[in-house]
Tab-separated table of C-alpha atoms and ligand atoms in Angstrom:
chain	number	residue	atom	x	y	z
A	1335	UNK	CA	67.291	-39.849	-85.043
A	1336	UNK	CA	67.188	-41.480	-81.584
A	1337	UNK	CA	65.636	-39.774	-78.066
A	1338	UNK	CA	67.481	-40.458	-74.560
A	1339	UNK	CA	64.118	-41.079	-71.937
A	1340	UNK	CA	65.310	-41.430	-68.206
A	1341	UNK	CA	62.145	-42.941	-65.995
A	1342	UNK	CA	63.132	-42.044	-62.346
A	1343	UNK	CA	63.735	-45.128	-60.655
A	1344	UNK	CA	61.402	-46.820	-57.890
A	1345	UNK	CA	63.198	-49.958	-56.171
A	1346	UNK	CA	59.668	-51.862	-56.528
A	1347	UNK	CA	58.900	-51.263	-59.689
A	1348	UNK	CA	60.031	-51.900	-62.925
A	1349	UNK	CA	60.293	-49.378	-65.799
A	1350	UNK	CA	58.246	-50.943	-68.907
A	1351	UNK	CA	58.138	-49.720	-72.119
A	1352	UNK	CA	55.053	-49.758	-74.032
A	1353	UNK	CA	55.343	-48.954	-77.527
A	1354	UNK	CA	50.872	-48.703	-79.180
A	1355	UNK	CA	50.656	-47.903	-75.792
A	1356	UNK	CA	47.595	-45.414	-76.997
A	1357	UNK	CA	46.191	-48.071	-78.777
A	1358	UNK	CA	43.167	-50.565	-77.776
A	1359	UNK	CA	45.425	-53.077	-76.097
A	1360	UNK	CA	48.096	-51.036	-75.712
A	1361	UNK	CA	46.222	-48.549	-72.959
A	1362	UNK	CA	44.819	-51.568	-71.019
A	1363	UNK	CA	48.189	-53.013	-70.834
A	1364	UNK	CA	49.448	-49.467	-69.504
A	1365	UNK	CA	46.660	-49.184	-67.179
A	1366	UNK	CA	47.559	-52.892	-65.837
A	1367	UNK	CA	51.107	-52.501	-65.115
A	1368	UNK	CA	50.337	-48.910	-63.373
A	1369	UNK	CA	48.140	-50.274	-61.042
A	1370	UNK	CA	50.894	-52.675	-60.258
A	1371	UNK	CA	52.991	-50.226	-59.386
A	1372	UNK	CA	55.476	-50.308	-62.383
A	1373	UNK	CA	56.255	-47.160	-64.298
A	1374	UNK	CA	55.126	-47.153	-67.848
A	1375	UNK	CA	57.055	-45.585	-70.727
A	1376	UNK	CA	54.030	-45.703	-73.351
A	1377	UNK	CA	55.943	-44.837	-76.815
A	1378	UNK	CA	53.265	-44.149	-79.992
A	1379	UNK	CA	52.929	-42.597	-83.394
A	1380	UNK	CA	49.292	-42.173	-82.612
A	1381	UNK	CA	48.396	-43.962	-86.229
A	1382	UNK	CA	45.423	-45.273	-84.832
A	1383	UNK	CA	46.319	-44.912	-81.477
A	1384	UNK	CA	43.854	-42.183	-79.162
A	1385	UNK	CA	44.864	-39.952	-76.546
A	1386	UNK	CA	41.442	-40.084	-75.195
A	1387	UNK	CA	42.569	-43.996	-74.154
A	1388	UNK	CA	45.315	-42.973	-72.126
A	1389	UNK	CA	44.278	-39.122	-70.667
A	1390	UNK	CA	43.168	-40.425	-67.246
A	1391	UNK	CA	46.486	-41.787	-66.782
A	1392	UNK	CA	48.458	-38.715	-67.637
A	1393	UNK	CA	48.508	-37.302	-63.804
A	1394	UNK	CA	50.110	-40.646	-62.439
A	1395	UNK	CA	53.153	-39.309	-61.966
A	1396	UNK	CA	54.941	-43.184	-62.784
A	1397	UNK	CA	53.318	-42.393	-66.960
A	1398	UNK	CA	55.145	-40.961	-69.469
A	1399	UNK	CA	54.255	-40.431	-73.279
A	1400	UNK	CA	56.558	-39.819	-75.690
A	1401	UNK	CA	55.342	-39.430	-79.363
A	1402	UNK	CA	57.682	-41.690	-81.730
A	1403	UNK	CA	57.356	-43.824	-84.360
A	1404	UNK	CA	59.450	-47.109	-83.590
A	1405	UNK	CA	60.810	-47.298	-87.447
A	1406	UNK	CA	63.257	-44.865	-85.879
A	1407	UNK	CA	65.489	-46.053	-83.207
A	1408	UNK	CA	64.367	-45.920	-79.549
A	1409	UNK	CA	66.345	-45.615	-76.814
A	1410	UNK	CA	65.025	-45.509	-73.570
A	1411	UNK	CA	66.178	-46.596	-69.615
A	1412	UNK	CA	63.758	-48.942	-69.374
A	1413	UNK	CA	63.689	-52.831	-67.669
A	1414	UNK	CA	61.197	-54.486	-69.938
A	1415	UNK	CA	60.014	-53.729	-73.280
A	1416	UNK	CA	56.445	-54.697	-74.466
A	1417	UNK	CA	55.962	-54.125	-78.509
A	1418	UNK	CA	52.625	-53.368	-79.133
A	1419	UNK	CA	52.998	-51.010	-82.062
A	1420	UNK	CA	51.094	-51.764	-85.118
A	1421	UNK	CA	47.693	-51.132	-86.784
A	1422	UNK	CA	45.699	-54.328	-86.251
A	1423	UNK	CA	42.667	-53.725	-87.965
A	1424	UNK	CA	42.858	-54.771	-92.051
A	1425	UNK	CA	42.034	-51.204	-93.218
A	1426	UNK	CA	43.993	-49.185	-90.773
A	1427	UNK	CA	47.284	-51.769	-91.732
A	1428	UNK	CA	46.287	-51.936	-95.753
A	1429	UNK	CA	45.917	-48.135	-95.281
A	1430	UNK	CA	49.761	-47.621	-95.812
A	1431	UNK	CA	51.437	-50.438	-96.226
A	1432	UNK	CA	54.821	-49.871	-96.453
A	1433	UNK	CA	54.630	-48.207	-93.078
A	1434	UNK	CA	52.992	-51.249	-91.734
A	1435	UNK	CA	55.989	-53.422	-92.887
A	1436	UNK	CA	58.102	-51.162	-91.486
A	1437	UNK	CA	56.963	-50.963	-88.167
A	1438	UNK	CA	57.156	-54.522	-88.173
A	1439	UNK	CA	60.597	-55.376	-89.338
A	1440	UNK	CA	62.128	-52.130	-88.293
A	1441	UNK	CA	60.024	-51.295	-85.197
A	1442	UNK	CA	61.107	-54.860	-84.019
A	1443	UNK	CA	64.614	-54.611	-85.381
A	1444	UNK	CA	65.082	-51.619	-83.065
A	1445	UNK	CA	63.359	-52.687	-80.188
A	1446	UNK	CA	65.925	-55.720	-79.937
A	1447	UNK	CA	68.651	-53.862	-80.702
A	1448	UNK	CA	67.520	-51.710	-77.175
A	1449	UNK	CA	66.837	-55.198	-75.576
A	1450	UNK	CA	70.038	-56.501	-76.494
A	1451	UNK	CA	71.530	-53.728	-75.429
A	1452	UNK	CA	70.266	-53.477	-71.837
A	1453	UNK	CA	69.937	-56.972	-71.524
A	1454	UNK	CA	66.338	-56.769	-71.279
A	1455	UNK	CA	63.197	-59.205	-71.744
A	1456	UNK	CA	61.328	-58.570	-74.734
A	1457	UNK	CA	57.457	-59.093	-75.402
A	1458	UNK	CA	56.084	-59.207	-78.652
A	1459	UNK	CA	52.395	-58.810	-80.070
A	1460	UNK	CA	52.539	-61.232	-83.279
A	1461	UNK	CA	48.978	-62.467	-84.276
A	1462	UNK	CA	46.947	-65.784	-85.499
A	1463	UNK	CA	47.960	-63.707	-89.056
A	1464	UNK	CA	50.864	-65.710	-89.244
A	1465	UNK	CA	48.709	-68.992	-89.827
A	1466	UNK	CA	46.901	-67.022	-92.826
A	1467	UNK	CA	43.946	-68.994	-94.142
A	1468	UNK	CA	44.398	-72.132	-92.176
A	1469	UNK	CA	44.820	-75.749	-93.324
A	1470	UNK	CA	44.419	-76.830	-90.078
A	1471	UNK	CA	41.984	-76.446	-87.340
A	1472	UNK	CA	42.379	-75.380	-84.569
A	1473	UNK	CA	45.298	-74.098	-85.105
A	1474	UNK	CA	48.632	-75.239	-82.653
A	1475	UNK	CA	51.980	-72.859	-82.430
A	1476	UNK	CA	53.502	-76.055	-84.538
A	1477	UNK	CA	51.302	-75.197	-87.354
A	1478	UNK	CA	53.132	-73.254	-90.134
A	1479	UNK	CA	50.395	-71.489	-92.027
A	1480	UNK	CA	49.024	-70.864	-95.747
A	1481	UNK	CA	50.129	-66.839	-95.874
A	1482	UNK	CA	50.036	-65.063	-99.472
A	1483	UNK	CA	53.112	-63.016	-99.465
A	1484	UNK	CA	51.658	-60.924	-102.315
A	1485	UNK	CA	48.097	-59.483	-101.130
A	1486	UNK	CA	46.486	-56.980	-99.250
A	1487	UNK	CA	47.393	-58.550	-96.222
A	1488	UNK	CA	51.429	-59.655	-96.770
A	1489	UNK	CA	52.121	-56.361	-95.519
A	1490	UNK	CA	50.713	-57.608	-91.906
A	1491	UNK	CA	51.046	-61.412	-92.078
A	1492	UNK	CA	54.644	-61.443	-93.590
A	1493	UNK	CA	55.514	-58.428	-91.099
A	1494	UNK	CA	54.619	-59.937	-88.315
A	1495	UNK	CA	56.311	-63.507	-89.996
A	1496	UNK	CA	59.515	-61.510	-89.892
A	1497	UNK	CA	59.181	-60.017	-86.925
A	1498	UNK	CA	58.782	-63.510	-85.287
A	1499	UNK	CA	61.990	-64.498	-86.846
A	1500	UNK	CA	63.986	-61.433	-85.945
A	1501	UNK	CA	63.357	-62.180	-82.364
A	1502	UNK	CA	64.088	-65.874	-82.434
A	1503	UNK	CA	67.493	-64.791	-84.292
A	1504	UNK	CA	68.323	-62.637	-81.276
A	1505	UNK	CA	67.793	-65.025	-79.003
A	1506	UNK	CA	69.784	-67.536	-80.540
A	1507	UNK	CA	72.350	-64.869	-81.602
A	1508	UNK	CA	72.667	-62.433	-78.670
A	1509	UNK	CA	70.902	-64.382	-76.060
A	1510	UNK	CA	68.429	-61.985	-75.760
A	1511	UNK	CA	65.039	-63.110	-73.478
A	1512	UNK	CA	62.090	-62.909	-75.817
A	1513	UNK	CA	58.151	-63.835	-75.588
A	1514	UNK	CA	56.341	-64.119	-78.297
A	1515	UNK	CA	52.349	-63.910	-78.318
A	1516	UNK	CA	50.281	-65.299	-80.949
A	1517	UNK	CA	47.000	-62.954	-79.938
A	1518	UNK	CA	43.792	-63.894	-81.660
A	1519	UNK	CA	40.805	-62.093	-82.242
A	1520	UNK	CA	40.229	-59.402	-79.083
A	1521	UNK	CA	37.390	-56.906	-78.578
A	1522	UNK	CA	36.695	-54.556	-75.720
A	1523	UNK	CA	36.172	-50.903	-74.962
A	1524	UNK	CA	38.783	-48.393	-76.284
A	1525	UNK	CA	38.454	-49.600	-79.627
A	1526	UNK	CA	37.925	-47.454	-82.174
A	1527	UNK	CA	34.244	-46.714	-83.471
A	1528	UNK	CA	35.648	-46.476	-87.073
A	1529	UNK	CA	38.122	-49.148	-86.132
A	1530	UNK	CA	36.998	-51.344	-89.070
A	1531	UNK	CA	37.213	-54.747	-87.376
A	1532	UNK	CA	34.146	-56.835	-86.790
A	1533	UNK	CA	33.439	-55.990	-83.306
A	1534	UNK	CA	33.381	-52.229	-83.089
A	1535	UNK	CA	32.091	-52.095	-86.850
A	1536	UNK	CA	28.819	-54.810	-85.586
A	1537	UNK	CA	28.342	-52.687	-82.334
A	1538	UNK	CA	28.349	-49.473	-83.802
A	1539	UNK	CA	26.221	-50.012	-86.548
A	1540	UNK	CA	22.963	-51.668	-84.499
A	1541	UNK	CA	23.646	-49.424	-81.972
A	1542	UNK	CA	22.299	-46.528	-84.580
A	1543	UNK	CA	20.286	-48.717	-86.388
A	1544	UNK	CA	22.121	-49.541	-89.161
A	1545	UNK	CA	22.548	-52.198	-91.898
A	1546	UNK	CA	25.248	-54.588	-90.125
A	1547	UNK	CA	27.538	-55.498	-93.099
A	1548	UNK	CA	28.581	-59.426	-93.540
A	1549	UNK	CA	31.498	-59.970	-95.732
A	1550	UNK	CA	30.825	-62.820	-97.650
A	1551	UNK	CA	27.847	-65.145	-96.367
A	1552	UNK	CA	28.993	-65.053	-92.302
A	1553	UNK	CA	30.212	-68.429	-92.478
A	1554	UNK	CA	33.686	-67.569	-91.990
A	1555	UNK	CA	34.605	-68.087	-88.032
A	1556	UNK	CA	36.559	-66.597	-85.492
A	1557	UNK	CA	37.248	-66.535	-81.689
A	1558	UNK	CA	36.887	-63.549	-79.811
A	1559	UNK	CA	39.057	-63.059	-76.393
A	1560	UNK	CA	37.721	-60.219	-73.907
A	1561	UNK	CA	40.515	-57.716	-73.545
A	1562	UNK	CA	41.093	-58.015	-69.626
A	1563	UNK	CA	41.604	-62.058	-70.217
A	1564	UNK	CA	44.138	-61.166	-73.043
A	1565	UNK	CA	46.188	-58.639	-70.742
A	1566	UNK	CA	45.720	-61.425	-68.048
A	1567	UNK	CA	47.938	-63.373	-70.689
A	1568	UNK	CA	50.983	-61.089	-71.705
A	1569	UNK	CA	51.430	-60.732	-67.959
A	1570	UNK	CA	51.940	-64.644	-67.174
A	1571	UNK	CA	53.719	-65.187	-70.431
A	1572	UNK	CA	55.917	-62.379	-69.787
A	1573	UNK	CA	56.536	-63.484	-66.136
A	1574	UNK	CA	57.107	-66.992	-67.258
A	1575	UNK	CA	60.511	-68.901	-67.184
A	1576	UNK	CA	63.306	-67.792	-69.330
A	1577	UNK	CA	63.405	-71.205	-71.593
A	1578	UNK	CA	59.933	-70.685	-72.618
A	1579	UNK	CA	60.748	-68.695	-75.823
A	1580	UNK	CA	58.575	-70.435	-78.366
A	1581	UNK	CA	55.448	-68.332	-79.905
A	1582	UNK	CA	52.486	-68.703	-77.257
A	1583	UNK	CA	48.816	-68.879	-78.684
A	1584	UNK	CA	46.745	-66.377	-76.754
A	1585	UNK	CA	42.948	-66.111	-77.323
A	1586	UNK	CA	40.005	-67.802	-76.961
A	1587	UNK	CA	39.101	-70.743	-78.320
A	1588	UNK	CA	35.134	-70.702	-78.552
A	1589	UNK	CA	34.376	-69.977	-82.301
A	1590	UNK	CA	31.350	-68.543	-84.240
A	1591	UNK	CA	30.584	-67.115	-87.495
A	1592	UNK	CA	30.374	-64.270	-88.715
A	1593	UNK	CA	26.672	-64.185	-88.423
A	1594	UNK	CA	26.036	-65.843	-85.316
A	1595	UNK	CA	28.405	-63.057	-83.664
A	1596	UNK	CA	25.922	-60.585	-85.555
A	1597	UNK	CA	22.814	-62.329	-84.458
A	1598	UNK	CA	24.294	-61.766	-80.663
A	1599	UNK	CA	24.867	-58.377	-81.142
A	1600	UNK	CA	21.463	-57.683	-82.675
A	1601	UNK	CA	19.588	-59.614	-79.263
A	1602	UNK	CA	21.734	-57.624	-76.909
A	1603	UNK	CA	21.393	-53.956	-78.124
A	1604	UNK	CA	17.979	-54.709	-78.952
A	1605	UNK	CA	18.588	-53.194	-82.080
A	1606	UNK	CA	16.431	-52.920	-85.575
A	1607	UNK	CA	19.457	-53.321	-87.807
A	1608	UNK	CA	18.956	-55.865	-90.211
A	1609	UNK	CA	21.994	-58.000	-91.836
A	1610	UNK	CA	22.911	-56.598	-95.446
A	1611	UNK	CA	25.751	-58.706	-97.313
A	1612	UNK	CA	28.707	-57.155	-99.026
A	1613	UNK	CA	31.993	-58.976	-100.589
A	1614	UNK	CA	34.229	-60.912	-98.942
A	1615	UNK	CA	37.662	-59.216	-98.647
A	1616	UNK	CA	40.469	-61.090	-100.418
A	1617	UNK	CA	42.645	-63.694	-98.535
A	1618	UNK	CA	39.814	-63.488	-95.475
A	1619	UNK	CA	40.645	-66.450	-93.663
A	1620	UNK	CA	37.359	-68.804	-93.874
A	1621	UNK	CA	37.877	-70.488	-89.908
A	1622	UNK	CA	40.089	-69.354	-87.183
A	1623	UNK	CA	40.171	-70.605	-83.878
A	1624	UNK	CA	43.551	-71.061	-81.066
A	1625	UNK	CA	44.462	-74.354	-80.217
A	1626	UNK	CA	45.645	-72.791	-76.597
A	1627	UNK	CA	46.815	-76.069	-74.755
A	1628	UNK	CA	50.364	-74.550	-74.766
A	1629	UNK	CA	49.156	-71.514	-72.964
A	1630	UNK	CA	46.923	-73.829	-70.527
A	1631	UNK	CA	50.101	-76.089	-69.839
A	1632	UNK	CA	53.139	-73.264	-69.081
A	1633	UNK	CA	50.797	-70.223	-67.908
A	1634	UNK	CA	48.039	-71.631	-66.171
A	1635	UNK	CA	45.958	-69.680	-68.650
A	1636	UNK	CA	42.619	-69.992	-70.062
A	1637	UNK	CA	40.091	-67.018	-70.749
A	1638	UNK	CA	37.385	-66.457	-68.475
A	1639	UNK	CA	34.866	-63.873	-69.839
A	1640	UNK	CA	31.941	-65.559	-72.216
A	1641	UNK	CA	31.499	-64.150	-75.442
A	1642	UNK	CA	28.107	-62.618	-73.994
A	1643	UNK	CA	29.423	-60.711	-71.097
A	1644	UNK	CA	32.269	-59.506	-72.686
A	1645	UNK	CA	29.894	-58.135	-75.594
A	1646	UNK	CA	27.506	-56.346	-73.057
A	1647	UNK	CA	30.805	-54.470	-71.736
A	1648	UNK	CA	31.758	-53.354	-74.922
A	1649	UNK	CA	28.622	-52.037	-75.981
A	1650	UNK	CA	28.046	-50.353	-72.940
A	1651	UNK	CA	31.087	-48.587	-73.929
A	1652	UNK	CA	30.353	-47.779	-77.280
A	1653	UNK	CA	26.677	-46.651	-76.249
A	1654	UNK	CA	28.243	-43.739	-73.875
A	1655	UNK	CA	31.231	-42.846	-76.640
A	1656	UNK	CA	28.442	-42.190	-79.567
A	1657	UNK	CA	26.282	-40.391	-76.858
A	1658	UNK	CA	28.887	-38.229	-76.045
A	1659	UNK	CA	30.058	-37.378	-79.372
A	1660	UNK	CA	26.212	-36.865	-80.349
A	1661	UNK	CA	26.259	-34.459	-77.440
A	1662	UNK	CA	29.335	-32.268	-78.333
A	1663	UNK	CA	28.035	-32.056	-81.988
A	1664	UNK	CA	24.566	-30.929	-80.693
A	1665	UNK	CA	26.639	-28.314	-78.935
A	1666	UNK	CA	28.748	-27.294	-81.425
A	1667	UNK	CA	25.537	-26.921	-83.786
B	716	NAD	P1	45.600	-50.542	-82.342
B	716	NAD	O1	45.623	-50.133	-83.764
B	716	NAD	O2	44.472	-50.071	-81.489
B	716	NAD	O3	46.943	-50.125	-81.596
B	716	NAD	C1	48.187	-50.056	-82.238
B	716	NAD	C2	48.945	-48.894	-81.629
B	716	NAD	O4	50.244	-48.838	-82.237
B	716	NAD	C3	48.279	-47.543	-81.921
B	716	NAD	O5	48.270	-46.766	-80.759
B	716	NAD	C4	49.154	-46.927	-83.003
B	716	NAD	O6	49.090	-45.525	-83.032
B	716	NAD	C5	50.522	-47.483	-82.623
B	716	NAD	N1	51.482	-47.543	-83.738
B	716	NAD	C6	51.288	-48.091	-84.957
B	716	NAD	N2	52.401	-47.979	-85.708
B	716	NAD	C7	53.334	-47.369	-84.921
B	716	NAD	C8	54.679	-46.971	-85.126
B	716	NAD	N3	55.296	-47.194	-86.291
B	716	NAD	N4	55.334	-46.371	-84.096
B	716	NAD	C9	54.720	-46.128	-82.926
B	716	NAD	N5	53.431	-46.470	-82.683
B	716	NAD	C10	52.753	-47.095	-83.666
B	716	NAD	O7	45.661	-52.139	-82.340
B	716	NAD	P2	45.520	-53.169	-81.126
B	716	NAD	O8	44.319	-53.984	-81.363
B	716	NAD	O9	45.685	-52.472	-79.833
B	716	NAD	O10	46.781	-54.104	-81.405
B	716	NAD	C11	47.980	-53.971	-80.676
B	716	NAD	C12	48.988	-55.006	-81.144
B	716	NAD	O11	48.457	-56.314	-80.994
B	716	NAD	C13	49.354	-54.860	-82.626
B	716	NAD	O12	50.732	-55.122	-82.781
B	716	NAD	C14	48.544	-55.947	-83.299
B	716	NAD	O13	49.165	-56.408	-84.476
B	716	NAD	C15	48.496	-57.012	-82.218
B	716	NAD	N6	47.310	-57.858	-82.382
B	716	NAD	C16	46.073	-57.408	-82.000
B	716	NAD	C17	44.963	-58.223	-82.173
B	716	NAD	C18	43.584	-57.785	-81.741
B	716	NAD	O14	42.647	-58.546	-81.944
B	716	NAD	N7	43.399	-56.644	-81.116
B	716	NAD	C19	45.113	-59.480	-82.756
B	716	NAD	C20	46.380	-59.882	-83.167
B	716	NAD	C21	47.476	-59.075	-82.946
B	717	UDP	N1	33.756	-58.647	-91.156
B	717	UDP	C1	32.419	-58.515	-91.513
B	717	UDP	N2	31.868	-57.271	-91.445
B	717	UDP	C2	32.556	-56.174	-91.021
B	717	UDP	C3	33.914	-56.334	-90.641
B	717	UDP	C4	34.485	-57.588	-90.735
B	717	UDP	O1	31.744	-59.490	-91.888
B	717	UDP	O2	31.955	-55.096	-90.980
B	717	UDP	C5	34.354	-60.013	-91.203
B	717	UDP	C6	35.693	-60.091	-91.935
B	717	UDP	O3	35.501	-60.273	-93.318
B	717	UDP	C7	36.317	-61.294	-91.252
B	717	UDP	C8	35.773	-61.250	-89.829
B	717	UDP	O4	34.624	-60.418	-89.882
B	717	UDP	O5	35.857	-62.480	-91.869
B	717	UDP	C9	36.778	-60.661	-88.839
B	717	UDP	O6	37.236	-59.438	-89.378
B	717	UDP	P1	38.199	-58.449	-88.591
B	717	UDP	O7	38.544	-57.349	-89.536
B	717	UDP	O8	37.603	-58.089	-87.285
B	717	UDP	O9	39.477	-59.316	-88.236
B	717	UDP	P2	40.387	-60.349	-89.054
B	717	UDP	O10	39.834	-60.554	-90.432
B	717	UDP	O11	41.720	-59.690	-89.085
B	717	UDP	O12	40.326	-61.579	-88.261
């Protein structure tokens, strides 16, 4: 099955399509390329995608939203495609996944078979995934990873593996303009409260006073990119020069554990939580952290928001999304 989309056309602008464009990156990308005046096609299954992340964009007349699941073709009249589409939390993707594999090899499949077609640049969101439990630290785009292709997370690492493949065979193939993000761990509001990923799962729980949950001992590191510095990225890299077609690290590269990140979260909310332990899922990656020179050298980009400040944003958001949803049920009572 396969739906014809027209955008009217506006000389300035381009027409970008956004597929997880109601996801948590997805409707901060949308928002960014409105308010430069592009028109946004924003194509989603709504998986974990919310319309509540997109609504106060629905009466800018340059926003459409078409409800499709990219496994089927898409065809669209569109200038630029961003593919976003794809549950990026572990138990969102491990939720189905043969639907997550899907989405990546035939979601991407599709896409640039549309961006071949219209002779189109293509983005994609791949992930630090792809370097599994790293050997080496910090990780460079050179670096080709320790991935199990037969655990809970294959469906994810190996899709997104593929995906990266499909799109370098394209290029070399068809000629096709691709750019290729390796995004690293990124919080910010419009996540989802029972998103499942450290962040929103940390916030959420000291914000009501509940045991925060380390998996494992909170030794295990990451590096945590503020979304607006992330969107800041996948607008330079997709604006950069044709030749650059290799992956791109995007993220930031200060690390902490596990518990240090829940130690932060604990001074800022002020919160009485205390810090229960509970197994370590299998294949977690024990460090993670972007070697982002390439980024620095070609984009001029490095993130700007600290850990701390980007934290205080997020809760703020979560504090008013539980209020309100404490209010409605106090209503509905
Ligand atoms: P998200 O789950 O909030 O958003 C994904 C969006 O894709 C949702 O709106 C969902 O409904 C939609 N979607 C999923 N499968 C689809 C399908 N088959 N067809 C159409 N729509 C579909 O996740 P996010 O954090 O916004 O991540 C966006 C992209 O960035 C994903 O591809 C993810 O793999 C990648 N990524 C994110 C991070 C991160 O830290 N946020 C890190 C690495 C990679
Ligand atoms: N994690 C945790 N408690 C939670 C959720 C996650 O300790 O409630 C850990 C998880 O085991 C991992 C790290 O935090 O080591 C980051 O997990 P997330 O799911 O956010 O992302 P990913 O593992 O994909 O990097």
């Amino acid at each position: 099955m396969s739906n014809l989309h027209s955008v009217s056309v506006t000389p300035a602008s381009q027409r970008v399509l956004i597929t997880g464009g109601a996801g948590f990156l997805g409707s901060h990308l949308c928002e960014r390329l409105l308010a430069q005046g592009h028109e946004v096609l924003c194509v989603d299954n709504f998986v974990t995608g919310r319309l509540s992340n997109i609504q106060h964009l629905a009466s800018n007349p340059k926003f459409r939203l078409v409800r499709q699941d990219i496994v089927l073709p898409v065809v669209a009249e569109v200038d630029a495609i961003y593919n976003l589409a794809c549950p990026a939390s572990p138990p969102h993707y491990q939720a189905d996944p043969i639907q997550t594999m899907k989405t990546n090899v035939l979601g991407a499949l599709n896409l640039l078979e549309l961006a071949r077609q219209r002779g189109i640049r293509i983005f994609q969101a791949s992930t630090s995934e792809v370097y599994g439990d790293p050997h080496v630290h910090p990780q460079p785009e050179s670096y080709w990873g320790n991935v199990n292709p037969f655990g809970p997370r294959s469906c994810y690492d190996e899709g997104k593996r593929c995906a990266e493949t499909l799109f370098f065979d394209f290029h070399k193939q068809h000629d096709v303009e691709i750019k290729i993000a390796r995004i690293f761990n990124t919080y910010g509001p419009r996540m989802r409260p029972d998103d499942g990923r450290v962040v929103s799962n940390f916030i959420v729980q000291a914000l009501q006073n509940e045991d925060i949950t380390i998996y494992g001992n909170g030794s295990q590191t990451r590096s945590f990119c503020f979304v607006d510095d992330l969107i800041d990225g996948f607008l330079k890299l997709m604006a950069s020069d044709r030749s650059l077609t290799s992956p791109v690290n995007l993220g930031n590269p200060v690390e902490f554990t596990v518990r240090e990140l829940a130690e932060q979260v604990i001074d800022l909310t002020g919160s009485r939580s205390k810090l229960v332990l509970r197994p370590l899922p299998i294949d977690d990656p024990q460090q993670r952290r972007p070697d982002i020179s390439l980024a620095t050298r070609e984009l001029g980009w490095t993130p700007k928001v600290a850990l701390t400040d980007g934290l205080k944003q997020t809760i703020q958001y979560f504090d008013g999304l539980l209020t309100q949803e404490a209010r409605e049920l106090a209503e509905t009572a």
